[in-house]
Short mmCIF file of C-alpha atoms in Angstrom, two decimals:
data_model
loop_
_atom_site.label_atom_id
_atom_site.label_comp_id
_atom_site.label_asym_id
_atom_site.label_seq_id
_atom_site.Cartn_x
_atom_site.Cartn_y
_atom_site.Cartn_z
CA MET F 53 104.76 99.31 95.80
CA ALA F 54 106.85 100.18 92.79
CA ALA F 55 106.08 101.71 89.44
CA ALA F 56 108.04 100.37 86.47
CA GLU F 57 108.36 103.75 84.76
CA GLY F 58 107.66 106.07 87.65
CA LEU F 59 106.01 109.45 87.34
CA ARG F 60 105.75 111.19 83.98
CA VAL F 61 104.32 114.68 83.58
CA ARG F 62 103.75 115.84 80.03
CA ASP F 63 103.10 119.36 78.72
CA VAL F 64 101.01 120.53 81.69
CA THR F 65 99.37 123.94 81.47
CA VAL F 66 97.41 125.59 84.28
CA ARG F 67 95.56 128.88 83.95
CA PHE F 68 93.93 131.14 86.50
CA GLY F 69 91.75 133.35 84.37
CA PRO F 70 94.10 135.33 82.09
CA LEU F 71 97.20 134.21 84.02
CA THR F 72 99.12 131.13 82.89
CA ALA F 73 100.69 129.74 86.06
CA VAL F 74 102.20 126.60 84.45
CA ASP F 75 103.00 126.69 80.76
CA GLY F 76 103.61 123.34 79.04
CA ALA F 77 105.76 121.96 81.86
CA GLY F 78 106.95 118.37 81.96
CA LEU F 79 109.22 116.17 84.05
CA THR F 80 109.98 112.56 84.87
CA ALA F 81 110.68 110.99 88.26
CA PRO F 82 111.86 107.38 87.70
CA PRO F 83 111.86 104.73 90.43
CA GLY F 84 115.04 104.55 92.45
CA THR F 85 115.98 108.19 91.94
CA VAL F 86 115.67 111.53 93.71
CA THR F 87 114.43 114.12 91.24
CA GLY F 88 114.51 117.83 92.02
CA LEU F 89 112.03 120.49 90.94
CA VAL F 90 113.43 123.92 91.75
CA GLY F 91 112.80 127.49 90.72
CA PRO F 92 112.38 131.01 92.04
CA SER F 93 109.46 131.70 94.33
CA GLY F 94 106.34 132.08 92.23
CA ALA F 95 107.58 129.86 89.40
CA GLY F 96 104.56 127.54 89.67
CA LYS F 97 106.14 124.60 91.49
CA THR F 98 103.37 123.96 93.99
CA THR F 99 100.74 124.46 91.31
CA LEU F 100 102.46 121.72 89.30
CA CYS F 101 102.51 119.51 92.41
CA ASP F 102 98.77 120.11 92.77
CA VAL F 103 98.30 118.78 89.25
CA ILE F 104 100.49 115.74 89.95
CA THR F 105 98.56 114.81 93.08
CA GLY F 106 95.09 115.54 91.70
CA LEU F 107 94.27 118.70 93.65
CA ARG F 108 94.04 120.74 90.47
CA ARG F 109 92.88 119.88 86.97
CA PRO F 110 95.17 121.17 84.20
CA ALA F 111 93.94 122.99 81.12
CA ALA F 112 96.20 120.72 79.07
CA GLY F 113 98.76 117.99 79.55
CA ALA F 114 98.92 114.57 81.20
CA VAL F 115 100.07 112.86 84.39
CA LEU F 116 101.06 109.21 84.13
CA LEU F 117 102.20 106.63 86.66
CA ASP F 118 103.74 103.57 85.06
CA ASP F 119 101.25 102.68 82.29
CA ALA F 120 98.25 104.44 83.89
CA ASP F 121 96.99 107.85 82.76
CA LEU F 122 95.87 109.61 85.96
CA THR F 123 95.17 113.01 84.44
CA ARG F 124 91.45 112.85 85.18
CA SER F 125 91.71 110.80 88.36
CA ALA F 126 90.76 112.29 91.73
CA ALA F 127 93.36 112.85 94.42
CA ARG F 128 92.08 109.86 96.40
CA GLU F 129 92.51 107.54 93.43
CA ARG F 130 96.05 108.80 92.83
CA ALA F 131 96.90 108.20 96.49
CA ARG F 132 95.50 104.68 96.21
CA ARG F 133 97.66 104.06 93.15
CA GLY F 134 100.77 105.20 95.00
CA ILE F 135 101.29 108.97 94.79
CA ALA F 136 101.91 110.52 98.23
CA ARG F 137 102.74 114.11 99.08
CA THR F 138 103.86 116.37 101.88
CA PHE F 139 103.11 120.09 101.94
CA GLN F 140 105.06 123.28 102.63
CA ARG F 141 103.00 123.69 105.77
CA ALA F 142 102.26 120.36 107.41
CA GLY F 143 98.61 119.72 108.16
CA ALA F 144 97.47 120.08 111.74
CA THR F 145 96.86 116.86 113.66
CA GLY F 146 94.67 118.48 116.32
CA SER F 147 94.98 116.82 119.71
CA ALA F 148 96.40 113.61 118.23
CA THR F 149 99.93 112.68 119.16
CA VAL F 150 102.61 112.25 116.53
CA ARG F 151 102.30 108.46 116.83
CA GLU F 152 98.51 108.53 116.63
CA ALA F 153 98.61 110.66 113.47
CA VAL F 154 100.95 108.24 111.71
CA GLN F 155 99.08 105.19 113.00
CA ALA F 156 95.81 106.61 111.63
CA ALA F 157 97.39 107.02 108.19
CA ALA F 158 98.70 103.45 108.29
CA ALA F 159 95.31 102.09 109.40
CA ARG F 160 93.47 104.01 106.69
CA HIS F 161 95.85 102.68 104.06
CA ALA F 162 95.43 99.13 105.36
CA MET F 163 91.67 99.35 104.81
CA THR F 164 91.78 100.91 101.34
CA ARG F 165 94.71 99.20 99.61
CA GLU F 166 94.16 96.19 97.41
CA GLN F 167 94.81 92.94 99.23
CA PRO F 168 95.48 89.51 97.73
CA GLY F 169 93.06 86.69 98.42
CA ARG F 170 90.86 84.19 96.63
CA THR F 171 87.64 85.34 98.30
CA ALA F 172 86.21 88.61 99.60
CA ARG F 173 86.31 87.18 103.13
CA ASP F 174 90.00 86.38 102.77
CA ARG F 175 90.74 89.89 101.52
CA TRP F 176 88.83 91.48 104.40
CA ARG F 177 90.73 89.32 106.88
CA ARG F 178 94.01 90.56 105.45
CA ARG F 179 92.82 94.17 105.66
CA PHE F 180 91.94 93.87 109.33
CA GLU F 181 95.23 92.14 110.07
CA ALA F 182 97.06 95.01 108.39
CA ARG F 183 95.02 97.55 110.36
CA ARG F 184 95.87 95.72 113.57
CA ASP F 185 99.57 96.15 112.74
CA ALA F 186 99.25 99.90 112.09
CA GLY F 187 100.78 100.77 115.47
CA ALA F 188 103.92 98.78 114.74
CA VAL F 189 104.13 100.38 111.29
CA ALA F 190 103.87 103.83 112.88
CA ASP F 191 106.63 103.08 115.39
CA ALA F 192 108.95 101.86 112.62
CA LEU F 193 108.30 104.95 110.48
CA LEU F 194 108.83 107.37 113.37
CA ALA F 195 112.18 105.72 114.01
CA ARG F 196 113.07 105.92 110.34
CA VAL F 197 112.37 109.65 110.04
CA GLY F 198 114.08 110.29 113.39
CA ILE F 199 111.26 111.58 115.59
CA GLN F 200 110.50 108.55 117.75
CA ASP F 201 111.40 110.60 120.84
CA HIS F 202 108.42 112.85 120.12
CA ALA F 203 105.89 110.05 119.54
CA ASP F 204 103.70 110.98 122.52
CA ARG F 205 103.64 114.73 121.86
CA THR F 206 101.31 116.59 119.55
CA ALA F 207 103.06 117.96 116.49
CA ARG F 208 102.19 121.54 117.46
CA ASP F 209 103.86 121.09 120.87
CA ALA F 210 106.99 119.42 119.48
CA PRO F 211 110.23 121.19 118.47
CA PRO F 212 110.55 122.90 115.06
CA GLY F 213 110.49 120.55 112.11
CA VAL F 214 108.68 117.68 113.84
CA ALA F 215 105.37 118.54 112.16
CA GLY F 216 106.97 118.26 108.73
CA LEU F 217 108.63 114.96 109.58
CA THR F 218 105.33 113.69 110.94
CA ASP F 219 103.78 114.58 107.58
CA LEU F 220 106.56 112.63 105.88
CA ALA F 221 105.96 109.59 108.09
CA ARG F 222 102.23 109.77 107.30
CA ALA F 223 103.03 109.83 103.59
CA LEU F 224 105.33 106.82 103.94
CA ALA F 225 102.58 104.97 105.82
CA THR F 226 100.71 104.73 102.50
CA ASP F 227 103.52 102.62 101.01
CA PRO F 228 103.88 104.96 98.02
CA ALA F 229 105.50 104.45 94.66
CA VAL F 230 106.02 108.19 94.19
CA LEU F 231 106.79 110.57 97.04
CA VAL F 232 106.35 114.30 96.36
CA LEU F 233 108.00 116.51 99.00
CA ASP F 234 107.19 120.23 98.91
CA GLU F 235 110.06 122.10 100.62
CA PRO F 236 110.81 119.30 103.10
CA TRP F 237 113.72 121.08 104.81
CA THR F 238 111.61 124.03 105.97
CA GLY F 239 112.03 124.55 109.72
CA LEU F 240 114.37 121.60 110.23
CA PRO F 241 117.35 121.94 112.57
CA GLU F 242 120.72 121.08 111.03
CA ARG F 243 120.84 117.59 112.51
CA HIS F 244 117.44 116.62 111.11
CA ALA F 245 118.18 118.30 107.78
CA ARG F 246 121.28 116.16 107.26
CA ALA F 247 119.42 113.04 108.34
CA LEU F 248 116.66 113.82 105.85
CA GLU F 249 119.20 113.95 103.01
CA VAL F 250 120.36 110.44 103.93
CA LEU F 251 116.77 109.23 104.29
CA LEU F 252 115.79 110.45 100.82
CA ARG F 253 118.72 108.59 99.28
CA ASP F 254 117.72 105.48 101.24
CA LEU F 255 114.10 105.75 100.05
CA ALA F 256 115.29 105.98 96.47
CA GLY F 257 117.46 102.94 97.15
CA ASP F 258 114.29 101.12 98.19
CA GLY F 259 112.86 101.81 94.73
CA LEU F 260 110.73 104.88 95.35
CA ALA F 261 110.49 107.74 92.88
CA VAL F 262 111.22 110.77 95.07
CA LEU F 263 110.37 114.26 93.80
CA VAL F 264 111.79 117.08 95.94
CA VAL F 265 110.50 120.64 95.44
CA GLU F 266 112.59 123.60 96.64
CA ASP F 267 113.03 127.29 95.83
CA GLU F 268 116.82 127.22 95.74
CA ILE F 269 119.23 124.86 94.02
CA GLU F 270 121.89 124.64 96.74
CA PRO F 271 119.91 122.56 99.29
CA VAL F 272 119.29 119.75 96.78
CA LEU F 273 122.62 119.62 94.93
CA GLY F 274 123.97 116.71 96.94
CA VAL F 275 120.68 114.81 97.07
CA CYS F 276 119.17 114.80 93.59
CA ASP F 277 120.13 112.66 90.61
CA VAL F 278 118.36 115.00 88.17
CA LEU F 279 117.16 118.60 88.48
CA HIS F 280 114.33 120.35 86.65
CA VAL F 281 114.23 124.15 86.88
CA LEU F 282 110.88 125.88 86.56
CA ASP F 283 110.72 129.60 85.78
CA ASP F 284 107.53 131.52 85.02
CA GLY F 285 105.72 128.21 84.66
CA ARG F 286 108.15 126.70 82.14
CA VAL F 287 110.89 124.11 82.53
CA ILE F 288 113.98 125.99 81.35
CA ALA F 289 116.61 123.35 82.16
CA ALA F 290 116.81 119.68 83.17
CA GLY F 291 119.67 117.28 83.74
CA PRO F 292 122.49 116.46 86.18
CA PRO F 293 122.54 118.98 89.06
CA ALA F 294 126.02 120.38 88.33
CA GLU F 295 125.18 121.01 84.69
CA VAL F 296 121.85 122.61 85.51
CA ARG F 297 123.42 124.85 88.11
CA ALA F 298 125.90 126.14 85.53
CA ASP F 299 123.25 126.74 82.85
CA PRO F 300 123.15 130.46 81.93
CA ARG F 301 119.35 130.36 81.68
CA VAL F 302 119.14 129.16 85.27
CA ARG F 303 121.55 131.81 86.50
CA ASP F 304 119.54 134.48 84.69
CA ALA F 305 116.27 133.25 86.20
CA TYR F 306 117.58 133.48 89.76
CA ARG F 307 119.35 136.76 89.12
CA ASP F 308 116.13 138.31 87.80
CA ALA F 309 114.12 136.88 90.69
CA HIS F 310 116.50 138.29 93.30
CA ARG F 311 116.45 141.69 91.63
CA ALA F 312 112.66 141.73 91.56
CA GLY F 313 112.46 141.10 95.31
CA PRO F 314 109.68 139.19 97.09
CA PRO F 315 106.46 138.36 95.24
CA VAL F 316 103.63 140.81 95.77
CA THR F 317 100.66 138.94 94.28
CA THR F 318 99.37 135.46 94.90
CA CYS F 319 97.79 132.86 92.65
CA ARG F 320 94.90 130.77 93.92
CA SER F 321 96.91 127.57 94.09
CA THR F 322 96.44 125.06 96.89
CA GLY F 323 99.37 125.41 99.26
CA GLY F 324 100.05 129.03 98.31
CA ASP F 325 102.48 128.74 95.40
CA GLY F 326 101.99 130.19 91.97
CA ARG F 327 102.85 133.63 93.32
CA ARG F 328 103.73 136.24 90.75
CA ARG F 329 105.87 139.29 91.01
CA ALA F 330 104.52 142.63 89.90
CA GLY F 331 105.97 143.54 86.54
CA ARG F 332 106.76 140.04 85.24
CA ARG F 333 109.61 139.89 82.83
CA PRO F 334 108.82 138.88 79.23
CA ALA F 335 108.15 135.19 78.64
CA ARG F 336 111.16 133.17 77.50
CA ARG F 337 111.13 132.04 73.89
#
């Protein structure tokens, strides 16, 4: 699946009561590129991801995929249209093995995706054939993300980082056009972290629009084609990574965040982002 124009987020605003967590933020994630969304902890990154994937309705703004306006679409409809996401904390798979979890995602996608065919019977036949092949799809994806050796273990019993890579394989099982990765390097050993960098570039080479969300700039410098920096809910810089890194506004944002220390309050955003420090600095003009 490929989107001609990719993901476009326009002027999104999210409020929690009197608090504005995201303030007119926008970004683009074109097909065939790795786009970064970075910013200090509490900047509103995960809240913006919630809007992109349909888990939160914005007060204003729009989310578009190719020529479709998905702003009012439910999360399930966005997933069907090709937006997939991983989370900071990978979802539990219970007693299922890593392979079973990915196979289930592939089977579910096989039964819900649109299939070609002249008649309803022909389309159903294709769906069941695709579901029958879900095991092979799972094996191929586990090999691609580098965790095939853990296929028969539950994610909670596997080494650090396997749960997150299982989540990534499940997302890829939906054959997405846009892949949103929320802090994908969390908990990964060095070997897997380097392999993930290569994989993200390969996925972009396959035509996916990859959006990577991280707190710090350094981990994504060598991976992303374009960076967007979010600070206090606003995009303060966007462009080539080296230029963004050198932007004085970006340096100021991280300097202020490090001086303020860890966040002490928490917004009600799915996934736990949107945290705010006590004594926020004045909004940027």
